[in-house]
Amino acid sequence: MSSASSTLHSGPGRDSSDGRGEPVTLDANGPRYVYYRLYTKYGSITSNNPIYANDPYISRTLPKLITPPLTASSVKKHLCKIEGLSGAINTTLFESLSSQTAVEETSRLPLRGSTGPGLFENDPIVVVVGEQDVEKRSMTIVSLKDLPEAGQVNPRYVYYRLYDEEGAMASKTSFDSEDFSLGRISMLSVAPPQTVALLKFRVMKAEDLIGHNIQLFKDIDGEVPMNDNEPISHPEAYNYPGYVADEPITIICRTQEKPSHSSKRSPSSKPSSSSELNSSPRPSPSGIPNADQSIKELWWAELIILKAIDLSSMVSEGRDKRYWLSFKKDEIMYTDGFEEEFLLHGEFCGGYKAINVDGKRGLVLKRHVDFC
């Protein structure tokens, strides 16, 4: 019996952990594609080359476009190039969404036959990139209206209840108007290796809690926080903590500590003018040796969030205007939290060194911002 296509299942393990749990169809007469998804530690990011109008996160490429030999390194370089991420320096590749370990740089991937990773769109290979690389990404404007829609899927969610130290919080992912603290996120949106730590990062992003201290418990009665290195679900498992709405995991957001006055730099170390913005070198963060210098000196992933509370921080007068960072009301910036004093119009003013999401850095006055 011959057929142009056949329906295959990716196996019980992957059905339970890929976020869809759907059978897939392999067209025997079509080209062998390599399907892939892109992530940061905070979750999935859209593709510059979407293939579906209702799912901008999944894409595909052809093995013949990848420089041989087909190692993890060459696959990553190709995907980063076509996704506007050329030069990305902090990337890892996983053979599937359920993989617990990244592929070694020199490991070869069987991408040309009817088997191997990335063969099916519901079990794509995954590239995880650094946030600092995404900030510098070259974006492509793509029209989705002429693209086909992906078939119906059964999304798999992680359900959770959100609390702070004073009680239930309104979840930004709430789906029930009568239960405001119950939220959910798709398993597909959690980056491999889908550990508790990466689930935390995904929740931080979804709930606008980046930089906060959160703890996860398996249920409402949990007394011991879940281990950050613990997988959300094992590949052979059909369920996992929070897999049904009636048994959500518990997420507690602890009060974020603001920098204390003791963290101020001593008066003897204060700069005599704003021209000393770059005069105090800091150790470069590990893992980004070739990153832009502004990111090295104020690497936002390790910093404290500032929010603008004034209409503009632009200093309108004085020769030191170029040292001050301009921003709009409610704009988010990042700082190391050390309050310093800078000379402005002959007077010392309190402020911070800051960097915005575009990588531009400068000084902001204390009175113009507040800690989130």
Coordinates of C-alpha atoms in Angstrom, one line a residue, residues 9-368:
H9 CA 2.6 10.1 16.6
S10 CA 5.7 11.4 18.2
G11 CA 5.3 8.9 21.1
P12 CA 3.8 9.1 24.6
G13 CA 6.7 11.0 26.0
R14 CA 6.7 13.8 23.6
D15 CA 2.9 13.9 23.3
S16 CA 2.9 14.7 27.0
S17 CA 5.5 17.4 27.0
D18 CA 5.5 19.2 23.7
G19 CA 2.6 21.4 24.7
R20 CA 0.3 20.1 21.9
G21 CA -0.1 16.3 22.2
E22 CA -1.3 16.1 18.6
P23 CA -0.6 13.5 15.8
V24 CA 1.4 14.9 12.9
T25 CA 1.3 14.2 9.2
L26 CA 4.4 13.5 7.1
D27 CA 4.2 14.2 3.4
A28 CA 6.3 11.5 1.8
N29 CA 6.4 13.5 -1.5
G30 CA 7.4 16.8 0.0
P31 CA 10.8 18.2 1.0
R32 CA 12.4 17.3 4.3
Y33 CA 12.1 20.4 6.4
V34 CA 13.8 21.2 9.7
Y35 CA 11.2 22.8 12.0
Y36 CA 12.4 25.0 14.8
R37 CA 11.3 27.4 17.6
L38 CA 13.3 30.3 19.2
Y39 CA 13.4 31.1 22.9
T40 CA 15.0 33.2 25.5
K41 CA 15.0 32.1 29.1
Y42 CA 11.8 34.2 29.5
G43 CA 9.9 32.2 26.9
S44 CA 9.3 31.8 23.2
I45 CA 10.0 34.6 20.7
T46 CA 8.4 35.2 17.3
S47 CA 10.1 34.1 14.1
N48 CA 11.1 36.4 11.3
N49 CA 10.0 33.7 9.0
P50 CA 6.6 32.5 10.3
I51 CA 4.8 29.7 8.4
Y52 CA 1.4 30.1 10.0
A53 CA -0.9 33.1 10.5
N54 CA -2.0 31.9 13.9
D55 CA 1.3 30.7 15.2
P56 CA 4.2 33.2 14.6
Y57 CA 6.6 31.2 16.8
I58 CA 7.1 28.1 14.6
S59 CA 9.2 28.1 11.4
R60 CA 11.3 25.8 9.2
T61 CA 14.3 25.7 7.0
L62 CA 15.8 23.2 4.5
P63 CA 18.8 21.1 5.5
K64 CA 20.5 21.9 2.2
L65 CA 20.8 25.6 3.3
I66 CA 22.9 24.7 6.3
T67 CA 26.6 24.6 5.9
P68 CA 28.0 21.1 6.3
P69 CA 28.9 19.2 8.3
L70 CA 25.5 19.5 10.0
T71 CA 26.7 20.1 13.5
A72 CA 24.8 21.9 16.3
S73 CA 27.2 24.8 15.7
S74 CA 26.4 25.1 12.0
V75 CA 22.7 24.7 12.6
K76 CA 22.6 27.5 15.2
K77 CA 24.6 29.8 13.0
H78 CA 22.2 29.3 10.1
L79 CA 19.1 29.8 12.1
C80 CA 20.5 32.8 13.8
K81 CA 21.3 34.3 10.5
I82 CA 17.9 33.9 9.0
E83 CA 16.3 35.1 12.2
G84 CA 18.2 38.4 12.4
L85 CA 20.4 37.2 15.2
S86 CA 23.8 37.0 13.3
G87 CA 26.6 37.2 15.8
A88 CA 24.6 35.9 18.7
I89 CA 27.1 34.8 21.3
N90 CA 25.0 33.0 23.9
T91 CA 23.0 30.3 22.1
T92 CA 22.1 26.7 22.9
L93 CA 20.4 24.0 20.8
F94 CA 18.1 21.3 21.9
E95 CA 16.9 18.4 19.8
S96 CA 13.3 18.8 21.0
L97 CA 11.1 20.7 23.5
S98 CA 11.4 17.7 25.8
S99 CA 15.2 17.5 25.8
Q100 CA 16.8 17.9 29.2
T101 CA 20.3 18.6 27.9
A102 CA 21.7 20.8 25.1
V103 CA 23.4 19.4 22.1
E104 CA 27.2 19.7 22.1
E105 CA 28.6 22.2 19.6
T106 CA 30.4 19.5 17.5
S107 CA 27.7 16.9 17.6
R108 CA 26.3 16.0 14.2
L109 CA 22.5 16.1 13.6
P110 CA 20.8 13.6 11.2
L111 CA 18.7 16.2 9.3
R112 CA 18.6 14.7 5.8
G113 CA 16.6 11.5 6.1
S114 CA 13.1 10.6 7.2
T115 CA 14.2 10.5 10.8
G116 CA 16.0 12.8 13.2
P117 CA 15.3 16.0 15.1
G118 CA 13.1 18.8 13.7
L119 CA 11.2 16.4 11.4
F120 CA 7.8 17.4 12.7
E121 CA 6.4 20.8 13.4
N122 CA 5.0 19.6 16.8
D123 CA 8.4 18.4 17.8
P124 CA 10.8 21.0 16.5
I125 CA 14.4 21.6 17.4
V126 CA 14.9 24.6 19.7
V127 CA 17.5 27.4 19.8
V128 CA 17.7 29.4 23.1
V129 CA 19.3 32.8 22.7
G130 CA 20.4 35.4 25.2
E131 CA 18.2 38.4 26.0
Q132 CA 21.1 40.7 25.1
D133 CA 21.2 39.2 21.6
V134 CA 17.5 39.7 21.1
E135 CA 17.8 43.4 22.0
K136 CA 20.1 43.8 19.0
R137 CA 18.0 41.6 16.7
S138 CA 17.3 42.7 13.2
M139 CA 13.5 42.5 12.8
T140 CA 11.6 41.8 9.6
I141 CA 8.1 43.0 9.0
V142 CA 6.1 40.0 7.8
S143 CA 2.5 40.0 6.6
L144 CA 0.6 37.1 8.2
K145 CA -2.6 37.5 6.2
D146 CA -1.6 35.3 3.3
L147 CA -0.2 32.5 5.4
P148 CA -2.2 29.4 6.1
E149 CA -3.4 28.6 9.6
A150 CA -2.0 25.8 11.7
G151 CA -4.4 22.9 12.4
Q152 CA -6.4 22.7 15.6
V153 CA -4.3 21.7 18.6
N154 CA -4.9 20.8 22.2
P155 CA -2.7 23.2 24.1
R156 CA -1.3 22.0 27.4
Y157 CA -1.1 24.6 30.1
V158 CA 0.5 25.1 33.5
Y159 CA -2.1 26.5 35.8
Y160 CA -1.1 28.6 38.8
R161 CA -2.4 30.8 41.6
L162 CA -0.5 34.0 42.2
Y163 CA 0.1 35.5 45.7
D164 CA 2.2 38.1 47.4
E165 CA 2.8 38.3 51.1
E166 CA -0.6 40.0 51.7
G167 CA -2.8 37.6 49.8
A168 CA -4.0 36.7 46.3
M169 CA -2.9 38.8 43.4
A170 CA -4.7 39.4 40.1
S171 CA -2.9 37.4 37.4
K172 CA -2.2 39.0 34.1
T173 CA -2.9 35.6 32.4
S174 CA -6.3 35.2 34.1
F175 CA -8.9 33.5 32.0
D176 CA -11.8 33.2 34.5
S177 CA -13.5 36.5 35.4
E178 CA -14.6 35.0 38.7
D179 CA -11.2 33.7 39.7
F180 CA -8.8 36.6 39.2
S181 CA -5.7 35.0 40.8
L182 CA -5.8 31.8 38.7
G183 CA -3.5 32.2 35.6
R184 CA -2.1 29.8 33.0
I185 CA 0.7 29.7 30.5
S186 CA 1.3 27.3 27.7
M187 CA 3.9 24.6 28.0
L188 CA 5.0 25.6 24.5
S189 CA 6.1 29.0 25.9
V190 CA 8.5 27.5 28.5
A191 CA 12.1 27.2 27.2
P192 CA 13.9 23.9 27.3
P193 CA 15.0 22.1 29.3
Q194 CA 11.6 23.1 30.9
T195 CA 12.8 23.1 34.5
V196 CA 11.2 24.9 37.5
A197 CA 13.8 27.7 37.1
L198 CA 12.7 28.3 33.4
L199 CA 9.0 28.1 34.4
K200 CA 9.8 30.9 36.9
F201 CA 11.4 33.1 34.2
R202 CA 8.3 32.5 32.0
V203 CA 5.9 33.5 34.8
M204 CA 8.1 36.6 35.6
K205 CA 7.7 37.7 32.0
A206 CA 4.0 36.9 31.8
E207 CA 3.2 38.6 35.1
D208 CA 5.6 41.6 34.6
L209 CA 7.6 40.5 37.7
I210 CA 11.1 40.4 36.2
G211 CA 13.6 41.0 38.9
H212 CA 11.3 39.9 41.7
N213 CA 11.9 37.0 44.0
I214 CA 9.2 34.3 43.4
Q215 CA 8.8 30.8 44.8
L216 CA 6.9 27.9 43.3
F217 CA 5.0 25.2 45.3
K218 CA 3.5 22.1 43.8
D219 CA 0.1 22.9 45.3
I220 CA -1.8 25.1 47.7
D221 CA -0.6 23.1 50.7
G222 CA 3.0 23.0 49.6
E223 CA 5.5 23.8 52.4
V224 CA 8.8 23.3 50.5
P225 CA 9.5 25.3 47.4
M226 CA 10.1 23.3 44.2
N227 CA 13.7 22.8 43.3
D228 CA 14.9 25.1 40.5
N229 CA 16.7 22.2 38.7
E230 CA 13.6 19.9 38.8
P231 CA 12.0 19.2 35.4
I232 CA 8.4 20.4 35.1
S233 CA 7.5 17.0 33.7
H234 CA 9.5 14.0 32.7
P235 CA 9.3 12.9 29.1
E236 CA 7.5 9.7 30.0
A237 CA 4.9 11.4 32.2
Y238 CA 1.4 12.4 31.1
N239 CA 0.9 14.9 33.9
Y240 CA 2.8 17.4 35.9
P241 CA 2.3 19.9 38.6
G242 CA -0.4 22.4 37.5
Y243 CA -1.6 20.4 34.5
V244 CA -5.3 20.9 35.5
A245 CA -7.0 24.1 36.6
D246 CA -8.4 22.4 39.7
E247 CA -4.9 21.6 41.0
P248 CA -2.7 24.7 40.1
I249 CA 0.7 25.2 41.4
T250 CA 1.2 28.1 43.9
I251 CA 3.4 31.0 43.1
I252 CA 4.4 33.5 45.8
C253 CA 5.9 36.8 44.9
R254 CA 8.1 38.0 47.8
T255 CA 8.6 41.7 48.4
Q256 CA 11.3 43.1 46.2
E257 CA 14.0 44.7 48.2
K258 CA 15.0 48.2 47.1
P259 CA 18.6 49.3 47.5
S260 CA 19.2 50.6 51.0
H261 CA 21.0 53.8 51.9
S262 CA 23.9 51.6 52.9
S263 CA 24.4 50.7 49.3
K264 CA 25.2 54.2 48.3
R265 CA 28.7 54.9 47.2
S266 CA 30.7 56.8 49.8
P267 CA 31.1 60.6 49.3
S268 CA 34.8 60.1 48.7
S269 CA 33.9 58.0 45.6
K270 CA 31.3 60.4 44.1
P271 CA 32.3 61.7 40.7
S272 CA 33.1 65.4 40.4
S273 CA 31.1 65.7 37.2
S274 CA 28.9 63.7 34.9
S275 CA 31.8 63.2 32.6
E276 CA 32.9 60.5 35.0
L277 CA 30.0 58.3 34.0
N278 CA 32.4 55.7 32.5
S279 CA 35.3 56.3 34.8
S280 CA 34.6 53.4 37.2
P281 CA 35.1 50.1 35.3
R282 CA 33.1 47.1 36.5
P283 CA 34.0 43.5 35.9
S284 CA 32.5 42.2 32.7
P285 CA 29.7 39.6 33.3
S286 CA 30.7 36.1 32.6
G287 CA 29.4 34.5 29.4
I288 CA 29.3 37.6 27.2
P289 CA 32.9 38.4 26.5
N290 CA 32.1 40.0 23.1
A291 CA 28.9 41.8 24.0
D292 CA 28.5 45.5 23.4
Q293 CA 30.4 47.5 26.1
S294 CA 27.2 49.2 27.3
I295 CA 25.7 45.8 28.1
K296 CA 28.9 44.6 29.7
E297 CA 29.0 47.6 32.1
L298 CA 25.2 47.5 32.9
W299 CA 24.0 44.0 32.0
W300 CA 20.3 44.4 32.5
A301 CA 19.5 40.8 33.3
E302 CA 21.3 41.2 36.6
L303 CA 20.0 44.7 37.4
I304 CA 17.1 46.5 39.2
I305 CA 14.2 47.9 37.3
L306 CA 13.5 51.6 37.2
K307 CA 10.3 53.2 35.9
A308 CA 10.1 56.8 34.7
I309 CA 7.6 58.9 36.7
D310 CA 8.3 62.2 35.0
L311 CA 7.5 63.2 31.5
S312 CA 11.1 63.7 30.4
S313 CA 14.5 63.4 31.9
M314 CA 16.3 65.4 29.3
V315 CA 18.5 68.1 30.7
S316 CA 17.8 71.1 28.6
E317 CA 20.7 73.3 29.6
G318 CA 24.4 72.9 30.3
R319 CA 27.3 71.4 28.5
D320 CA 26.8 68.0 30.2
K321 CA 23.4 67.4 28.5
R322 CA 24.9 64.6 26.4
Y323 CA 25.5 62.5 29.5
W324 CA 21.8 62.3 30.5
L325 CA 19.5 59.6 29.3
S326 CA 16.3 60.8 27.7
F327 CA 13.1 58.7 28.3
K328 CA 9.3 58.9 28.2
K329 CA 6.9 58.6 31.1
D330 CA 6.4 54.9 32.2
E331 CA 9.5 53.8 30.3
I332 CA 11.4 50.9 31.9
M333 CA 15.1 51.2 32.4
Y334 CA 17.7 49.2 34.4
T335 CA 20.3 50.2 37.0
D336 CA 22.8 48.7 39.4
G337 CA 20.9 50.4 42.2
F338 CA 23.8 52.5 43.5
E339 CA 22.7 56.1 44.1
E340 CA 25.4 58.6 43.2
E341 CA 25.7 62.4 43.1
F342 CA 26.4 64.2 39.8
L343 CA 27.3 67.8 39.2
L344 CA 24.5 69.6 37.4
H345 CA 24.4 73.4 37.0
G346 CA 26.9 73.8 39.8
E347 CA 25.0 71.6 42.2
F348 CA 25.2 67.9 43.2
C349 CA 22.0 66.0 42.3
G350 CA 21.2 62.4 43.3
G351 CA 20.8 59.9 40.5
Y352 CA 21.7 56.6 38.9
K353 CA 23.6 55.2 36.0
A354 CA 21.0 53.5 33.8
I355 CA 20.5 51.7 30.5
N356 CA 17.3 51.4 28.5
V357 CA 16.1 48.4 26.5
D358 CA 17.8 49.8 23.3
G359 CA 21.2 49.6 25.0
K360 CA 21.5 53.4 25.4
R361 CA 23.0 54.4 28.7
G362 CA 23.3 57.6 30.7
L363 CA 22.4 59.3 33.9
V364 CA 18.9 59.7 35.3
L365 CA 17.9 62.0 38.2
K366 CA 16.5 60.3 41.3
R367 CA 13.4 62.5 41.3
H368 CA 12.5 61.4 37.8

